[in-house]
Coordinates of C-alpha atoms in Angstrom, one line a residue:
M1 CA 73.8 181.0 195.0
Q2 CA 76.6 181.7 192.4
T3 CA 76.5 185.3 193.6
D4 CA 77.0 184.2 197.2
L5 CA 79.9 182.0 196.3
H6 CA 81.6 184.8 194.4
L7 CA 81.1 187.1 197.3
F8 CA 82.6 184.5 199.6
A9 CA 85.6 184.1 197.4
A10 CA 86.1 187.9 197.2
A11 CA 85.8 188.2 201.0
V12 CA 88.5 185.6 201.5
T13 CA 91.0 186.8 199.0
L14 CA 90.8 190.6 199.2
P15 CA 92.8 191.0 202.4
L16 CA 95.8 189.3 200.6
A17 CA 95.6 191.9 197.9
G18 CA 95.6 194.7 200.5
A19 CA 98.6 193.1 202.3
V20 CA 100.6 192.8 199.1
V21 CA 99.9 196.4 197.9
A22 CA 100.5 197.8 201.4
G23 CA 103.7 196.0 201.8
L24 CA 105.2 196.8 198.3
G25 CA 103.5 200.1 197.5
G26 CA 103.8 201.4 201.1
R27 CA 107.5 200.9 201.0
L28 CA 107.7 202.9 197.8
M29 CA 105.0 205.5 198.3
G30 CA 104.6 205.9 202.0
D31 CA 102.2 205.0 204.9
T32 CA 99.2 206.8 203.5
L33 CA 98.9 204.4 200.6
A34 CA 99.1 201.4 202.9
K35 CA 96.4 202.8 205.2
V36 CA 94.0 203.6 202.3
V37 CA 94.5 200.3 200.4
T38 CA 94.2 198.0 203.5
L39 CA 91.2 199.8 204.8
A40 CA 89.5 199.8 201.4
C41 CA 90.2 196.1 200.8
M42 CA 89.0 195.2 204.3
S43 CA 85.8 197.3 203.9
V44 CA 84.9 195.6 200.6
A45 CA 85.9 192.2 202.0
A46 CA 83.7 192.7 205.1
L47 CA 80.8 193.7 203.0
C48 CA 81.2 190.6 200.8
G49 CA 81.5 188.4 203.9
V50 CA 78.3 189.8 205.4
G51 CA 76.6 189.6 202.0
A52 CA 77.7 185.9 201.6
L53 CA 76.4 185.2 205.2
Y54 CA 73.0 186.8 204.4
G55 CA 72.8 185.0 201.1
G56 CA 73.6 181.7 202.6
W57 CA 71.1 182.4 205.4
T58 CA 68.3 182.9 202.9
T59 CA 69.1 180.4 200.2
G60 CA 71.1 177.7 202.1
F61 CA 74.7 177.2 203.0
G62 CA 75.4 173.9 201.3
P63 CA 78.1 172.8 201.8
F64 CA 79.4 174.1 198.4
A65 CA 82.9 174.1 197.0
V66 CA 84.6 177.1 195.4
P67 CA 87.6 175.8 193.5
L68 CA 90.3 178.4 192.9
A69 CA 93.4 176.5 191.5
D70 CA 95.3 173.3 191.6
W71 CA 97.8 173.3 194.4
I72 CA 99.7 170.0 195.1
N73 CA 100.4 167.1 192.7
A74 CA 102.9 164.8 194.3
G75 CA 102.8 161.1 193.3
G76 CA 99.3 159.8 194.1
F77 CA 98.5 162.8 196.3
H78 CA 96.5 165.6 194.8
A79 CA 95.2 168.8 196.5
T80 CA 93.3 171.7 195.0
W81 CA 92.9 175.1 196.5
T82 CA 89.2 175.0 197.2
L83 CA 87.1 177.2 199.5
R84 CA 84.4 175.5 201.6
F85 CA 81.1 177.3 201.7
D86 CA 79.1 176.1 204.7
T87 CA 77.6 177.7 207.8
L88 CA 80.6 177.3 210.0
S89 CA 83.0 178.8 207.4
V90 CA 80.8 181.7 206.4
T91 CA 79.9 182.7 209.9
M92 CA 83.5 182.6 210.9
T93 CA 84.5 184.6 207.8
A94 CA 82.0 187.3 208.5
M95 CA 83.0 187.6 212.1
V96 CA 86.7 187.7 211.4
L97 CA 86.3 190.3 208.7
C98 CA 84.0 192.6 210.7
V99 CA 86.3 192.6 213.7
S100 CA 89.4 193.0 211.6
L101 CA 87.9 196.0 209.7
L102 CA 87.2 197.7 213.0
V103 CA 90.7 197.0 214.2
H104 CA 92.1 198.4 211.0
C105 CA 90.0 201.5 211.5
Y106 CA 91.1 201.8 215.1
S107 CA 94.7 201.5 214.1
L108 CA 94.5 204.7 212.0
G109 CA 94.3 206.7 215.2
Y110 CA 96.3 204.5 217.5
M111 CA 99.3 204.3 215.3
S112 CA 99.1 208.0 214.2
H113 CA 102.0 209.0 216.5
E114 CA 104.2 206.1 215.7
T115 CA 107.7 207.2 214.6
M116 CA 108.5 204.0 212.7
P117 CA 106.9 203.5 209.2
V118 CA 103.5 201.9 209.7
Y119 CA 103.0 200.4 206.3
R120 CA 104.5 197.2 207.6
F121 CA 102.0 197.2 210.4
F122 CA 98.9 197.5 208.1
A123 CA 100.3 195.0 205.7
Y124 CA 100.9 192.5 208.5
L125 CA 97.3 193.1 209.9
S126 CA 95.8 192.3 206.5
L127 CA 98.1 189.3 206.1
F128 CA 97.0 188.1 209.5
T129 CA 93.4 188.4 208.5
F130 CA 94.0 186.6 205.2
A131 CA 95.7 183.7 206.9
M132 CA 92.8 183.2 209.3
L133 CA 90.3 183.3 206.4
M134 CA 92.3 180.6 204.7
L135 CA 92.1 178.5 207.8
V136 CA 88.3 178.9 208.3
S137 CA 87.4 178.5 204.6
S138 CA 89.6 175.4 204.0
S139 CA 88.2 172.3 202.4
D140 CA 90.9 170.0 203.6
L141 CA 93.5 169.7 206.4
I142 CA 96.5 170.7 204.2
Q143 CA 94.9 174.1 203.4
L144 CA 93.8 174.5 207.0
F145 CA 97.4 173.9 208.1
F146 CA 98.6 176.5 205.6
G147 CA 96.3 179.1 207.3
W148 CA 97.3 177.6 210.7
E149 CA 101.0 178.3 210.1
G150 CA 100.1 181.6 208.4
V151 CA 98.5 183.0 211.5
G152 CA 101.5 181.8 213.5
L153 CA 103.9 183.7 211.1
A154 CA 101.7 186.9 211.2
S155 CA 101.5 186.8 215.0
Y156 CA 105.3 186.6 215.1
L157 CA 105.6 189.6 212.8
L158 CA 103.0 191.7 214.7
I159 CA 104.0 190.8 218.3
G160 CA 107.6 191.7 217.4
Y161 CA 106.6 194.8 215.4
W162 CA 108.6 197.1 217.7
Y163 CA 111.8 195.1 216.9
D164 CA 114.0 197.6 218.6
R165 CA 112.5 196.5 222.0
P166 CA 114.2 193.3 223.3
S167 CA 111.0 192.4 225.3
A168 CA 108.9 192.5 222.0
T169 CA 111.3 190.3 220.0
A170 CA 111.6 187.9 222.9
A171 CA 107.8 187.6 223.1
A172 CA 107.5 187.1 219.4
I173 CA 110.1 184.3 219.5
K174 CA 108.3 182.7 222.5
A175 CA 105.0 182.7 220.7
F176 CA 106.5 181.2 217.6
V177 CA 108.4 178.5 219.4
V178 CA 105.5 177.4 221.8
N179 CA 103.2 177.2 218.8
R180 CA 105.7 175.1 216.8
V181 CA 105.8 172.6 219.7
A182 CA 102.0 172.2 219.5
D183 CA 102.0 172.2 215.7
L184 CA 104.2 169.2 215.6
F185 CA 101.4 167.2 217.3
F186 CA 98.9 168.6 214.9
L187 CA 101.1 167.7 211.9
V188 CA 101.5 164.1 213.1
G189 CA 97.7 164.0 213.5
I190 CA 97.2 165.0 209.9
G191 CA 99.6 162.3 208.8
L192 CA 97.7 159.7 210.8
I193 CA 94.5 160.9 209.3
Y194 CA 95.9 160.4 205.8
V195 CA 97.1 156.9 206.8
L196 CA 93.7 156.0 208.2
F197 CA 91.4 157.7 205.7
H198 CA 93.6 157.9 202.6
S199 CA 92.5 161.5 202.3
V200 CA 92.7 164.9 204.0
R201 CA 89.5 166.3 202.6
Y202 CA 86.7 166.9 205.1
E203 CA 83.9 165.3 203.1
E204 CA 85.8 162.0 202.7
I205 CA 87.1 161.9 206.3
F206 CA 83.7 162.6 207.9
A207 CA 81.9 160.0 205.6
A208 CA 84.4 157.3 206.6
V209 CA 84.4 157.9 210.4
P210 CA 81.7 155.3 211.2
Q211 CA 83.6 152.6 209.3
V212 CA 87.1 153.2 210.8
A213 CA 86.2 154.5 214.2
G214 CA 87.3 151.3 215.9
A215 CA 90.6 150.9 213.9
P216 CA 93.5 150.1 216.4
Y217 CA 96.8 151.9 216.8
T218 CA 99.7 150.3 218.6
L219 CA 102.1 152.4 220.5
F220 CA 104.8 151.1 222.9
G221 CA 103.1 147.8 223.0
Q222 CA 99.7 149.3 223.9
S223 CA 96.7 149.3 221.6
F224 CA 94.6 152.4 221.3
R225 CA 91.7 153.4 219.0
M226 CA 93.1 155.4 216.1
A227 CA 90.2 157.9 216.4
E228 CA 91.3 158.7 220.0
V229 CA 94.9 159.1 219.1
I230 CA 94.2 161.4 216.2
S231 CA 91.7 163.5 218.1
F232 CA 94.2 163.8 221.0
L233 CA 96.9 165.0 218.6
L234 CA 94.6 167.5 217.0
F235 CA 93.6 168.9 220.4
V236 CA 97.2 169.3 221.5
G237 CA 97.7 171.4 218.3
A238 CA 94.6 173.4 219.3
M239 CA 95.9 173.9 222.9
G240 CA 98.9 175.7 221.5
K241 CA 97.0 178.1 219.2
S242 CA 94.3 178.7 221.8
A243 CA 96.7 179.1 224.8
Q244 CA 95.3 176.3 227.0
L245 CA 97.0 175.1 230.2
F246 CA 100.7 174.0 229.7
L247 CA 100.9 175.7 226.3
H248 CA 99.5 179.1 227.4
T249 CA 102.7 180.9 228.4
W250 CA 103.1 182.8 225.1
L251 CA 99.8 184.6 225.3
P252 CA 100.5 187.1 228.1
D253 CA 103.8 188.0 226.6
A254 CA 102.1 188.7 223.3
M255 CA 100.9 191.9 224.9
E256 CA 104.3 193.4 223.9
G257 CA 102.8 194.1 220.4
P258 CA 100.6 197.2 219.7
T259 CA 97.2 197.0 221.3
P260 CA 95.2 196.6 218.0
V261 CA 97.3 193.4 217.5
S262 CA 96.2 192.2 220.9
A263 CA 92.6 192.8 220.0
L264 CA 92.9 190.9 216.7
I265 CA 94.8 188.0 218.2
H266 CA 92.4 187.6 221.1
A267 CA 89.1 188.3 219.4
A268 CA 89.0 187.0 215.9
T269 CA 92.2 185.2 214.8
M270 CA 95.0 183.3 216.4
V271 CA 93.4 182.0 219.6
T272 CA 90.0 181.2 218.0
A273 CA 91.7 178.8 215.5
G274 CA 91.8 176.0 218.0
V275 CA 88.1 176.2 218.9
F276 CA 87.3 176.3 215.2
L277 CA 89.4 173.2 214.5
M278 CA 87.5 171.3 217.2
A279 CA 84.1 172.3 215.8
R280 CA 85.2 171.5 212.2
M281 CA 86.4 168.0 213.3
S282 CA 83.3 167.3 215.4
P283 CA 82.4 164.1 213.5
L284 CA 85.8 162.7 214.4
L285 CA 85.7 163.9 218.0
E286 CA 82.3 162.3 218.5
A287 CA 84.0 159.0 218.0
A288 CA 86.7 159.8 220.6
P289 CA 84.9 160.0 224.0
N290 CA 88.1 159.6 226.1
T291 CA 89.8 162.4 224.3
R292 CA 86.7 164.6 225.0
L293 CA 87.1 163.9 228.7
F294 CA 90.6 165.2 228.4
V295 CA 89.4 168.3 226.6
I296 CA 86.9 169.0 229.4
F297 CA 89.6 168.7 232.0
I298 CA 92.0 171.0 230.2
G299 CA 89.3 173.5 229.3
A300 CA 87.9 173.7 232.8
T301 CA 91.3 173.8 234.5
T302 CA 92.5 176.5 232.2
C303 CA 89.3 178.5 232.8
F304 CA 89.9 178.6 236.5
F305 CA 93.7 178.9 236.3
A306 CA 93.7 181.9 234.1
A307 CA 91.1 183.7 236.1
T308 CA 93.1 183.3 239.4
I309 CA 96.0 185.0 237.7
G310 CA 93.9 187.8 236.2
M311 CA 92.8 188.8 239.7
V312 CA 96.2 190.2 240.6
Q313 CA 97.8 191.4 237.4
P314 CA 98.9 195.1 237.5
D315 CA 99.1 195.4 233.7
I316 CA 95.8 196.3 232.1
K317 CA 96.4 194.4 228.9
R318 CA 97.7 191.3 230.7
S319 CA 94.6 191.2 232.9
I320 CA 92.4 191.2 229.8
A321 CA 94.7 188.6 228.1
Y322 CA 94.2 186.2 231.0
S323 CA 90.4 186.6 230.7
T324 CA 90.8 185.5 227.0
C325 CA 92.6 182.4 228.2
S326 CA 89.9 181.7 230.7
Q327 CA 87.0 182.2 228.2
L328 CA 88.7 179.9 225.8
G329 CA 88.6 177.3 228.6
Y330 CA 84.8 177.6 228.6
M331 CA 84.7 177.0 224.9
F332 CA 86.9 173.8 225.1
A333 CA 84.9 172.5 228.0
A334 CA 81.8 172.9 225.8
V335 CA 83.5 171.0 223.0
G336 CA 84.3 168.2 225.5
V337 CA 80.6 167.6 226.3
G338 CA 79.7 167.8 222.6
A339 CA 78.1 171.2 222.7
Y340 CA 80.0 172.5 219.7
Q341 CA 77.3 175.0 218.8
A342 CA 77.5 176.6 222.2
S343 CA 81.3 176.7 221.9
V344 CA 81.1 178.5 218.6
F345 CA 78.4 180.8 219.9
H346 CA 80.6 181.9 222.8
L347 CA 83.5 182.3 220.4
T348 CA 81.3 184.7 218.3
T349 CA 80.0 186.8 221.2
H350 CA 83.4 186.8 222.8
A351 CA 84.9 188.3 219.6
F352 CA 82.8 191.4 220.1
F353 CA 83.3 192.1 223.8
K354 CA 86.9 191.0 223.9
A355 CA 87.8 193.3 221.0
L356 CA 85.9 196.0 222.8
L357 CA 87.8 195.5 226.0
F358 CA 91.2 195.5 224.3
L359 CA 90.5 198.5 222.2
G360 CA 89.1 200.3 225.2
A361 CA 92.3 199.5 227.1
G362 CA 94.2 200.8 224.1
S363 CA 92.2 204.0 224.4
V364 CA 93.3 204.4 228.0
I365 CA 96.9 203.6 227.1
H366 CA 96.8 206.1 224.3
A367 CA 95.4 208.8 226.6
L368 CA 98.1 208.2 229.2
H369 CA 101.0 208.1 226.7
D370 CA 101.7 204.3 226.8
E371 CA 101.1 203.7 230.6
Q372 CA 99.8 200.2 231.2
N373 CA 100.1 199.8 235.0
M374 CA 96.6 200.1 236.5
F375 CA 98.0 201.2 239.8
R376 CA 99.4 204.3 238.1
M377 CA 96.0 205.3 236.8
G378 CA 92.8 206.3 238.5
G379 CA 90.1 208.9 238.3
L380 CA 89.7 208.8 234.5
W381 CA 86.0 208.4 234.0
K382 CA 85.3 212.1 233.6
K383 CA 88.2 212.5 231.1
L384 CA 87.3 209.4 229.1
P385 CA 83.6 209.1 229.3
L386 CA 83.1 207.1 226.1
T387 CA 85.9 204.7 226.9
Y388 CA 84.5 204.4 230.4
A389 CA 81.0 203.6 229.1
V390 CA 82.2 201.0 226.6
M391 CA 84.4 199.3 229.2
W392 CA 81.4 198.9 231.4
I393 CA 79.5 197.3 228.5
G394 CA 82.4 195.0 227.6
S395 CA 82.8 194.0 231.2
L396 CA 79.1 193.3 231.7
A397 CA 79.2 191.1 228.6
L398 CA 82.3 189.3 229.9
A399 CA 80.8 188.8 233.3
G400 CA 77.7 187.2 231.8
V401 CA 75.2 189.8 233.1
F402 CA 71.7 189.8 231.5
P403 CA 71.0 190.8 228.8
F404 CA 74.5 191.3 227.4
A405 CA 76.1 188.9 224.9
G406 CA 78.1 186.9 227.4
Y407 CA 75.1 185.9 229.4
W408 CA 73.6 184.0 226.5
S409 CA 76.7 182.1 225.4
K410 CA 78.5 181.5 228.7
D411 CA 75.4 180.4 230.6
A412 CA 74.6 178.0 227.7
I413 CA 78.0 176.4 228.2
L414 CA 77.6 176.1 231.9
N415 CA 74.1 174.6 231.5
A416 CA 75.5 172.1 229.0
L417 CA 78.2 171.1 231.4
W418 CA 75.6 170.4 234.1
A419 CA 73.3 168.6 231.7
A420 CA 76.1 166.3 230.5
D421 CA 75.7 164.7 234.0
S422 CA 79.1 163.1 234.3
G423 CA 81.9 163.4 236.9
M424 CA 84.1 165.4 234.6
S425 CA 81.4 167.7 233.4
H426 CA 80.4 168.5 237.0
Y427 CA 84.0 169.2 237.7
A428 CA 84.0 171.6 234.8
W429 CA 80.7 173.2 235.9
I430 CA 82.0 173.8 239.4
L431 CA 85.2 175.5 238.2
G432 CA 83.1 177.4 235.6
V433 CA 80.9 178.9 238.2
I434 CA 83.8 179.8 240.4
T435 CA 85.4 181.4 237.4
A436 CA 82.3 183.4 236.7
F437 CA 82.8 185.0 240.1
L438 CA 86.5 185.6 239.5
T439 CA 85.8 187.0 236.1
A440 CA 83.4 189.6 237.4
F441 CA 85.8 190.5 240.2
Y442 CA 88.8 191.2 238.1
S443 CA 86.8 193.0 235.4
W444 CA 85.5 195.5 237.9
R445 CA 88.9 195.6 239.6
L446 CA 90.1 197.0 236.3
I447 CA 87.3 199.5 236.0
F448 CA 87.6 200.8 239.6
L449 CA 91.4 201.0 239.4
V450 CA 91.5 202.8 236.1
F451 CA 88.5 205.0 236.2
H452 CA 87.7 205.6 239.9
G453 CA 89.5 206.6 243.0
A454 CA 92.2 209.2 243.4
P455 CA 94.5 209.5 240.4
A456 CA 98.0 208.1 241.0
D457 CA 99.3 210.9 238.7
A458 CA 97.1 214.0 238.7
H459 CA 99.1 215.6 235.9
A460 CA 98.7 212.6 233.6
R461 CA 95.0 212.5 234.5
D462 CA 94.5 216.1 233.6
A463 CA 96.3 215.7 230.3
A464 CA 94.3 212.7 229.3
H465 CA 91.8 213.1 226.5
E466 CA 89.2 211.0 224.7
S467 CA 90.3 209.1 221.6
P468 CA 89.8 210.5 218.0
L469 CA 86.9 209.4 215.8
S470 CA 88.8 206.7 214.1
M471 CA 89.3 205.0 217.5
A472 CA 85.9 205.9 219.0
L473 CA 83.8 204.6 216.1
P474 CA 85.0 201.0 216.4
L475 CA 84.4 201.1 220.1
V476 CA 80.8 202.2 219.6
V477 CA 80.1 199.5 217.0
L478 CA 81.7 196.8 219.1
A479 CA 79.7 198.0 222.1
I480 CA 76.5 197.5 220.1
G481 CA 77.7 194.0 219.2
A482 CA 78.5 193.2 222.9
V483 CA 74.9 194.2 223.8
V484 CA 72.8 192.6 221.0
S485 CA 74.8 189.8 219.5
G486 CA 73.8 187.3 222.2
I487 CA 70.1 187.8 222.1
A488 CA 70.1 188.1 218.3
L489 CA 72.1 185.0 217.5
A490 CA 71.0 182.7 220.3
P491 CA 67.9 181.3 218.4
Y492 CA 70.1 180.3 215.5
Y493 CA 73.3 179.1 217.2
I494 CA 71.8 177.2 220.1
G495 CA 68.0 177.7 220.0
A496 CA 65.0 176.3 218.1
Q497 CA 66.4 177.1 214.7
Q498 CA 69.9 175.7 215.2
A499 CA 69.5 172.6 213.0
A500 CA 68.2 174.6 210.1
F501 CA 71.0 177.2 210.6
W502 CA 74.0 174.9 211.0
Q503 CA 72.8 172.5 208.2
G504 CA 75.2 169.7 209.3
S505 CA 78.4 171.8 209.3
I506 CA 78.7 170.9 213.0
F507 CA 77.9 167.3 213.9
N508 CA 76.3 165.8 216.9
A509 CA 76.2 162.0 217.2
P510 CA 72.7 160.4 217.5
D511 CA 73.4 159.5 221.1
N512 CA 74.5 163.1 221.9
S513 CA 71.4 165.0 222.9
I514 CA 73.2 167.8 224.8
M515 CA 71.9 170.6 222.6
E516 CA 68.4 169.5 223.4
T517 CA 68.7 168.9 227.1
F518 CA 70.9 171.9 228.2
E519 CA 67.9 174.2 228.4
H520 CA 66.2 171.9 230.9
V521 CA 68.5 172.3 233.8
P522 CA 67.0 173.2 237.2
G523 CA 66.3 176.9 237.6
L524 CA 68.8 177.4 240.5
I525 CA 71.6 175.9 238.4
A526 CA 70.8 178.2 235.5
L527 CA 70.6 181.2 237.8
L528 CA 73.7 180.6 239.8
P529 CA 76.3 181.9 237.3
S530 CA 74.5 185.3 237.2
V531 CA 74.3 185.5 241.0
V532 CA 78.0 184.8 241.5
G533 CA 78.8 187.3 238.7
L534 CA 76.9 190.0 240.5
L535 CA 78.6 188.9 243.8
G536 CA 82.0 189.3 242.1
I537 CA 81.1 192.9 241.1
A538 CA 80.0 193.6 244.7
V539 CA 83.3 192.2 246.2
A540 CA 85.3 194.3 243.7
Y541 CA 83.4 197.4 244.8
L542 CA 84.1 196.6 248.4
F543 CA 87.8 196.0 247.8
Y544 CA 88.6 198.9 245.4
V545 CA 86.0 201.6 246.2
A546 CA 84.5 201.2 249.7
R547 CA 87.7 199.8 251.4
P548 CA 90.7 200.4 249.1
D549 CA 93.0 199.4 251.9
M550 CA 91.8 195.8 251.9
P551 CA 93.6 194.4 248.8
A552 CA 97.0 195.4 250.2
A553 CA 96.2 194.0 253.6
L554 CA 95.0 190.8 252.1
A555 CA 98.1 190.5 249.9
R556 CA 100.3 190.9 253.0
S557 CA 98.4 188.3 255.0
C558 CA 98.3 185.8 252.1
G559 CA 101.9 186.6 250.9
P560 CA 102.8 183.2 249.5
L561 CA 99.5 182.7 247.7
Y562 CA 99.6 186.3 246.4
R563 CA 103.1 185.8 245.0
F564 CA 102.1 182.5 243.5
L565 CA 99.3 184.1 241.6
L566 CA 101.3 187.2 240.7
N567 CA 104.0 185.0 239.3
K568 CA 101.5 183.1 237.2
W569 CA 101.8 179.9 239.1
Y570 CA 105.5 180.0 238.3
F571 CA 105.0 178.3 234.9
D572 CA 107.6 180.5 233.2
E573 CA 110.2 179.7 236.0
L574 CA 109.4 176.0 235.8
Y575 CA 109.7 175.9 232.1
D576 CA 112.9 177.9 232.3
R577 CA 114.5 175.2 234.5
I578 CA 113.0 172.2 232.7
F579 CA 113.4 173.2 229.1
V580 CA 115.1 176.6 228.5
R581 CA 118.2 176.2 230.6
P582 CA 119.0 172.5 229.6
Y583 CA 118.3 173.4 226.0
G584 CA 120.6 176.4 226.3
A585 CA 123.4 174.3 227.8
I586 CA 123.1 171.7 225.0
A587 CA 123.1 174.5 222.5
R588 CA 126.3 176.1 224.0
I589 CA 128.0 172.7 224.0
L590 CA 127.1 172.1 220.3
W591 CA 128.1 175.7 219.5
K592 CA 131.5 175.7 221.3
D593 CA 132.6 172.1 221.0
G594 CA 130.6 171.1 218.0
E595 CA 130.5 174.0 215.6
E596 CA 133.5 176.0 216.7
G597 CA 135.6 173.0 217.9
A598 CA 134.8 170.5 215.2
V599 CA 133.1 172.0 212.2
E600 CA 135.1 175.2 212.2
G601 CA 138.1 173.8 214.0
L602 CA 139.0 171.0 211.7
P603 CA 139.5 173.1 208.6
R604 CA 141.4 175.7 210.6
D605 CA 143.7 173.0 212.0
L606 CA 144.3 171.6 208.6
V607 CA 145.2 175.0 207.3
Q608 CA 147.5 175.6 210.2
A609 CA 149.2 172.2 209.7
A610 CA 149.8 173.0 206.0
A611 CA 151.2 176.4 206.9
N612 CA 153.5 174.9 209.5
G613 CA 154.7 172.2 207.0
A614 CA 155.4 174.8 204.4
S615 CA 157.4 176.9 207.0
D616 CA 159.5 173.8 207.9
A617 CA 160.1 173.0 204.2
V618 CA 161.3 176.5 203.6
R619 CA 164.0 176.1 206.3
L620 CA 165.5 173.1 204.3
Q621 CA 166.3 175.4 201.4
T622 CA 169.6 176.9 202.6
G623 CA 171.2 177.6 199.2
S624 CA 174.5 175.8 200.1
I625 CA 175.7 173.6 197.2
A626 CA 177.9 171.6 199.5
L627 CA 175.0 170.7 201.7
Y628 CA 172.8 169.7 198.7
A629 CA 175.7 167.5 197.3
F630 CA 176.1 165.9 200.7
T631 CA 172.4 165.2 200.9
M632 CA 172.3 163.6 197.5
L633 CA 175.3 161.4 198.4
A634 CA 173.7 160.3 201.6
G635 CA 170.5 159.4 199.6
L636 CA 172.5 157.5 197.1
V637 CA 174.2 155.5 199.9
V638 CA 170.8 154.7 201.4
V639 CA 169.4 153.5 198.0
L640 CA 172.5 151.3 197.2
T641 CA 172.4 149.8 200.7
V642 CA 168.7 148.9 200.3
A643 CA 169.3 147.5 196.9
L644 CA 172.3 145.3 197.9
C645 CA 170.5 144.1 201.1
G646 CA 167.4 143.3 199.1

């Protein structure tokens, strides 16, 4: 067991060493050092992570603590830097490291033609990975918040990597600001947890939940259960990180970063943090049934909302980005009904096929010299046979077609939603089934537009070529994961061995039997998602292969609806009017009238008054003795007059 703990500690900390050496050494010695060091550190870290997972699987996951150092000593508050070794932490660590290693490898080829120095890019990738590992391996909420903010910082640096592009810098700022809004709620939630539990350590919080679950919290004269308030605040924080409805607007714009960044954000780091938080805090969520209803509603609505937008997006990366938003909605809906294991299962399988889809899209973009508009592509399947094959595999997994990975995890979520047997869970199930159809439709819309049909640019098609080995190898590995991860992991994550596998790292209340009943739904209910998925593929074939004139005709006949979806339900325009413009107006007033008018104006006015006074005083000095004598005599008369009168 000591060996497993040491491997785990090495897996978590090695990416930081790679980031530091790449950032400092790369600046002094060039990009080659940064590439070699980060890839070597990530390789060793991934081996250690998989080794720790295998060791914990065979000998037991604990939970165990791996203390590293003292961290905070402030008054009566004390926090140590401690890694938590349990099933949830170790499985997340292994997944993050494996996907990150493949993204690092892929980046060697993808960034090979970059004119800017790339040592920053590889340092930021490793820093991103380290921050996520700090988050998933945390033993308390303060350490988790450190990793939480770390992935926010790293995403800002990577989305805005091409800082000479205004669109990239604007997207980076947008992601940073939107997440700060959500993080404020999360931080308040942590504060209330400390007030209620007098601790931020998981073990102490979870042990005390039954005793304080009914504690009241008064707000605006209304009394609420403290557990509900805290759970709601934590979920709002998760909504920001995982791009759920109302706080999702940063995610599509994050596509301005290099494609490997998109793959890492969407598959293994940033957006998965919110789902991990919900699974980690499952003992608290089990005591907050009203909040879980809200989680179901937001998750299911996001699931449908994002899929409708993905149907009409012309940009290949944005289409895949909205599928991420949609799939995360599935995960949160599962959290809402208490099927945390199914949620984490879908998170894990999703990491493989979503990274595969993004890196496959990157291969297409690389072959077409940075072209991302799918309507300017076409006829590429013979020029990019490997990319074409892996995009099929990734899309089959995303659509939930048997026996690919998504079939096992997404169908488990839909079955759990049906088995929960409540009005809200049935609402989520209906939207989830509709989304399964839409997901298959826009996935094959992408395939048919990019790889089939007549090329929009024959010259670009003829010049396209398959990716180099450094990009092709990660695609093959991820494709294998997209095929086998579902069937291989299902018995442990959601099957007969789940209790022995999770070992209490995910909690289900005694009255929550969803993980036992979800497999006993009617056969038609279990089969329906697969049927509608295949139907979505057939409709996409009809629209973009058999009758390619139909999409344009349908868009013209349904003009307002088409524009509504194309403009992403006008959320950006709405937020611009409600928040951005008023905030900008207030900022300009404070800038012009406050800063320039008062803060800078008052000293300037005082200086001007002193200068004017000095100028006037200078005019009094004429040099005339007669005038000076007369002035003195007049002053003497005034003084004597005052004295005599007094």
